[in-house]
Amino acid sequence: QTSVTAPITSDTTWTAAQGPYVIGTMSLGGVFNIASGATLPIEPGTVVKISSQQYLLVLVQWELVSGTF
């Protein structure tokens, strides 16, 4: 399990082997951010959990290469 406790500021890949990735509200103040210019590829089979107080808002670009959402 990987706790996401800071914004993504550089290219980062999330993998199934390191997951699940848990995005919590306490450490991020209710906002999970991927900085402009950074990418976050999420490999197939990777589990991402978002707390009930979070939501997913995509403001720039979303590219689903394969898998489901």
GROMACS .gro file of N, CA and C in nm:
model
  207
    1GLN      N    1   0.085  -0.118   0.000
    1GLN     CA    2   0.000   0.000   0.000
    1GLN      C    3   0.089   0.123   0.000
    2THR      N    4   0.052   0.222  -0.081
    2THR     CA    5   0.125   0.348  -0.087
    2THR      C    6   0.030   0.461  -0.053
    3SER      N    7   0.061   0.536   0.050
    3SER     CA    8  -0.019   0.653   0.086
    3SER      C    9   0.030   0.772   0.005
    4VAL      N   10  -0.063   0.840  -0.060
    4VAL     CA   11  -0.029   0.959  -0.138
    4VAL      C   12  -0.044   1.078  -0.046
    5THR      N   13   0.069   1.140  -0.012
    5THR     CA   14   0.068   1.246   0.087
    5THR      C   15   0.116   1.381   0.035
    6ALA      N   16   0.149   1.387  -0.093
    6ALA     CA   17   0.197   1.512  -0.150
    6ALA      C   18   0.156   1.519  -0.297
    7PRO      N   19   0.147   1.639  -0.352
    7PRO     CA   20   0.114   1.652  -0.494
    7PRO      C   21   0.221   1.584  -0.581
    8ILE      N   22   0.181   1.547  -0.701
    8ILE     CA   23   0.274   1.492  -0.800
    8ILE      C   24   0.338   1.611  -0.871
    9THR      N   25   0.470   1.627  -0.858
    9THR     CA   26   0.538   1.743  -0.916
    9THR      C   27   0.631   1.707  -1.031
   10SER      N   28   0.655   1.578  -1.050
   10SER     CA   29   0.737   1.532  -1.163
   10SER      C   30   0.676   1.403  -1.216
   11ASP      N   31   0.719   1.361  -1.334
   11ASP     CA   32   0.666   1.240  -1.395
   11ASP      C   33   0.679   1.123  -1.298
   12THR      N   34   0.567   1.055  -1.275
   12THR     CA   35   0.559   0.946  -1.178
   12THR      C   36   0.471   0.837  -1.236
   13THR      N   37   0.509   0.712  -1.220
   13THR     CA   38   0.428   0.600  -1.267
   13THR      C   39   0.379   0.520  -1.147
   14TRP      N   40   0.249   0.494  -1.144
   14TRP     CA   41   0.191   0.409  -1.040
   14TRP      C   42   0.177   0.269  -1.097
   15THR      N   43   0.223   0.169  -1.019
   15THR     CA   44   0.222   0.030  -1.064
   15THR      C   45   0.139  -0.056  -0.970
   16ALA      N   46   0.090  -0.166  -1.022
   16ALA     CA   47   0.010  -0.259  -0.941
   16ALA      C   48   0.094  -0.313  -0.825
   17ALA      N   49   0.222  -0.336  -0.848
   17ALA     CA   50   0.308  -0.393  -0.744
   17ALA      C   51   0.323  -0.301  -0.624
   18GLN      N   52   0.315  -0.171  -0.644
   18GLN     CA   53   0.330  -0.074  -0.535
   18GLN      C   54   0.197  -0.033  -0.474
   19GLY      N   55   0.085  -0.075  -0.536
   19GLY     CA   56  -0.046  -0.035  -0.491
   19GLY      C   57  -0.099  -0.120  -0.378
   20PRO      N   58  -0.218  -0.092  -0.332
   20PRO     CA   59  -0.302   0.017  -0.384
   20PRO      C   60  -0.249   0.154  -0.340
   21TYR      N   61  -0.281   0.256  -0.418
   21TYR     CA   62  -0.246   0.394  -0.386
   21TYR      C   63  -0.366   0.455  -0.316
   22VAL      N   64  -0.344   0.509  -0.198
   22VAL     CA   65  -0.452   0.563  -0.117
   22VAL      C   66  -0.436   0.714  -0.108
   23ILE      N   67  -0.532   0.786  -0.167
   23ILE     CA   68  -0.532   0.932  -0.163
   23ILE      C   69  -0.623   0.974  -0.050
   24GLY      N   70  -0.566   1.034   0.054
   24GLY     CA   71  -0.643   1.074   0.170
   24GLY      C   72  -0.660   1.224   0.178
   25THR      N   73  -0.760   1.268   0.252
   25THR     CA   74  -0.789   1.410   0.263
   25THR      C   75  -0.704   1.480   0.367
   26MET      N   76  -0.663   1.410   0.472
   26MET     CA   77  -0.593   1.476   0.581
   26MET      C   78  -0.461   1.538   0.535
   27SER      N   79  -0.381   1.462   0.462
   27SER     CA   80  -0.248   1.510   0.426
   27SER      C   81  -0.249   1.607   0.310
   28LEU      N   82  -0.351   1.603   0.227
   28LEU     CA   83  -0.353   1.688   0.108
   28LEU      C   84  -0.454   1.801   0.120
   29GLY      N   85  -0.514   1.819   0.235
   29GLY     CA   86  -0.609   1.927   0.252
   29GLY      C   87  -0.731   1.916   0.161
   30GLY      N   88  -0.765   1.794   0.122
   30GLY     CA   89  -0.882   1.773   0.038
   30GLY      C   90  -0.857   1.790  -0.111
   31VAL      N   91  -0.731   1.820  -0.149
   31VAL     CA   92  -0.699   1.843  -0.290
   31VAL      C   93  -0.581   1.755  -0.330
   32PHE      N   94  -0.599   1.678  -0.436
   32PHE     CA   95  -0.489   1.600  -0.493
   32PHE      C   96  -0.453   1.666  -0.625
   33ASN      N   97  -0.326   1.705  -0.641
   33ASN     CA   98  -0.286   1.783  -0.756
   33ASN      C   99  -0.172   1.716  -0.832
   34ILE      N  100  -0.182   1.720  -0.964
   34ILE     CA  101  -0.071   1.682  -1.051
   34ILE      C  102  -0.026   1.811  -1.118
   35ALA      N  103   0.097   1.850  -1.094
   35ALA     CA  104   0.148   1.977  -1.143
   35ALA      C  105   0.147   1.983  -1.295
   36SER      N  106   0.132   2.103  -1.346
   36SER     CA  107   0.138   2.126  -1.490
   36SER      C  108   0.271   2.074  -1.544
   37GLY      N  109   0.265   1.997  -1.651
   37GLY     CA  110   0.384   1.941  -1.712
   37GLY      C  111   0.423   1.804  -1.660
   38ALA      N  112   0.368   1.764  -1.545
   38ALA     CA  113   0.397   1.631  -1.490
   38ALA      C  114   0.297   1.531  -1.545
   39THR      N  115   0.339   1.407  -1.558
   39THR     CA  116   0.249   1.300  -1.603
   39THR      C  117   0.237   1.195  -1.494
   40LEU      N  118   0.123   1.128  -1.494
   40LEU     CA  119   0.099   1.020  -1.397
   40LEU      C  120   0.040   0.900  -1.470
   41PRO      N  121   0.123   0.821  -1.539
   41PRO     CA  122   0.073   0.697  -1.597
   41PRO      C  123   0.036   0.601  -1.484
   42ILE      N  124  -0.079   0.535  -1.499
   42ILE     CA  125  -0.124   0.436  -1.403
   42ILE      C  126  -0.133   0.304  -1.479
   43GLU      N  127  -0.048   0.209  -1.443
   43GLU     CA  128  -0.041   0.084  -1.517
   43GLU      C  129  -0.165  -0.002  -1.496
   44PRO      N  130  -0.198  -0.086  -1.595
   44PRO     CA  131  -0.313  -0.176  -1.582
   44PRO      C  132  -0.302  -0.260  -1.456
   45GLY      N  133  -0.414  -0.278  -1.388
   45GLY     CA  134  -0.420  -0.359  -1.268
   45GLY      C  135  -0.389  -0.282  -1.141
   46THR      N  136  -0.354  -0.155  -1.154
   46THR     CA  137  -0.322  -0.073  -1.038
   46THR      C  138  -0.452  -0.026  -0.972
   47VAL      N  139  -0.457  -0.038  -0.839
   47VAL     CA  140  -0.574   0.004  -0.763
   47VAL      C  141  -0.546   0.141  -0.702
   48VAL      N  142  -0.640   0.235  -0.723
   48VAL     CA  143  -0.632   0.369  -0.664
   48VAL      C  144  -0.755   0.387  -0.577
   49LYS      N  145  -0.735   0.419  -0.450
   49LYS     CA  146  -0.846   0.440  -0.358
   49LYS      C  147  -0.851   0.587  -0.320
   50ILE      N  148  -0.971   0.643  -0.322
   50ILE     CA  149  -0.993   0.782  -0.286
   50ILE      C  150  -1.092   0.785  -0.172
   51SER      N  151  -1.059   0.860  -0.068
   51SER     CA  152  -1.148   0.865   0.048
   51SER      C  153  -1.283   0.924   0.011
   52SER      N  154  -1.382   0.901   0.095
   52SER     CA  155  -1.517   0.947   0.066
   52SER      C  156  -1.529   1.099   0.063
   53GLN      N  157  -1.430   1.170   0.117
   53GLN     CA  158  -1.433   1.316   0.114
   53GLN      C  159  -1.362   1.373  -0.007
   54GLN      N  160  -1.308   1.289  -0.094
   54GLN     CA  161  -1.235   1.332  -0.213
   54GLN      C  162  -1.324   1.315  -0.336
   55TYR      N  163  -1.284   1.381  -0.442
   55TYR     CA  164  -1.344   1.357  -0.572
   55TYR      C  165  -1.237   1.375  -0.677
   56LEU      N  166  -1.262   1.325  -0.797
   56LEU     CA  167  -1.166   1.333  -0.907
   56LEU      C  168  -1.212   1.440  -1.004
   57LEU      N  169  -1.132   1.542  -1.020
   57LEU     CA  170  -1.163   1.651  -1.111
   57LEU      C  171  -1.044   1.668  -1.204
   58VAL      N  172  -1.065   1.648  -1.333
   58VAL     CA  173  -0.958   1.660  -1.431
   58VAL      C  174  -0.974   1.794  -1.502
   59LEU      N  175  -0.873   1.879  -1.490
   59LEU     CA  176  -0.884   2.013  -1.546
   59LEU      C  177  -0.811   2.031  -1.677
   60VAL      N  178  -0.716   1.944  -1.708
   60VAL     CA  179  -0.636   1.968  -1.827
   60VAL      C  180  -0.655   1.857  -1.930
   61GLN      N  181  -0.600   1.742  -1.903
   61GLN     CA  182  -0.603   1.635  -2.003
   61GLN      C  183  -0.610   1.500  -1.933
   62TRP      N  184  -0.693   1.412  -1.984
   62TRP     CA  185  -0.705   1.276  -1.933
   62TRP      C  186  -0.687   1.184  -2.052
   63GLU      N  187  -0.597   1.090  -2.042
   63GLU     CA  188  -0.573   0.996  -2.151
   63GLU      C  189  -0.576   0.855  -2.095
   64LEU      N  190  -0.680   0.781  -2.128
   64LEU     CA  191  -0.691   0.641  -2.087
   64LEU      C  192  -0.637   0.557  -2.201
   65VAL      N  193  -0.519   0.498  -2.180
   65VAL     CA  194  -0.454   0.423  -2.287
   65VAL      C  195  -0.516   0.284  -2.298
   66SER      N  196  -0.534   0.217  -2.183
   66SER     CA  197  -0.600   0.088  -2.183
   66SER      C  198  -0.653   0.064  -2.044
   67GLY      N  199  -0.748  -0.026  -2.034
   67GLY     CA  200  -0.806  -0.056  -1.903
   67GLY      C  201  -0.945   0.003  -1.890
   68THR      N  202  -0.990   0.017  -1.768
   68THR     CA  203  -1.124   0.069  -1.741
   68THR      C  204  -1.117   0.180  -1.640
   69PHE      N  205  -1.221   0.258  -1.640
   69PHE     CA  206  -1.232   0.369  -1.543
   69PHE      C  207  -1.373   0.373  -1.493
   0.00000   0.00000   0.00000
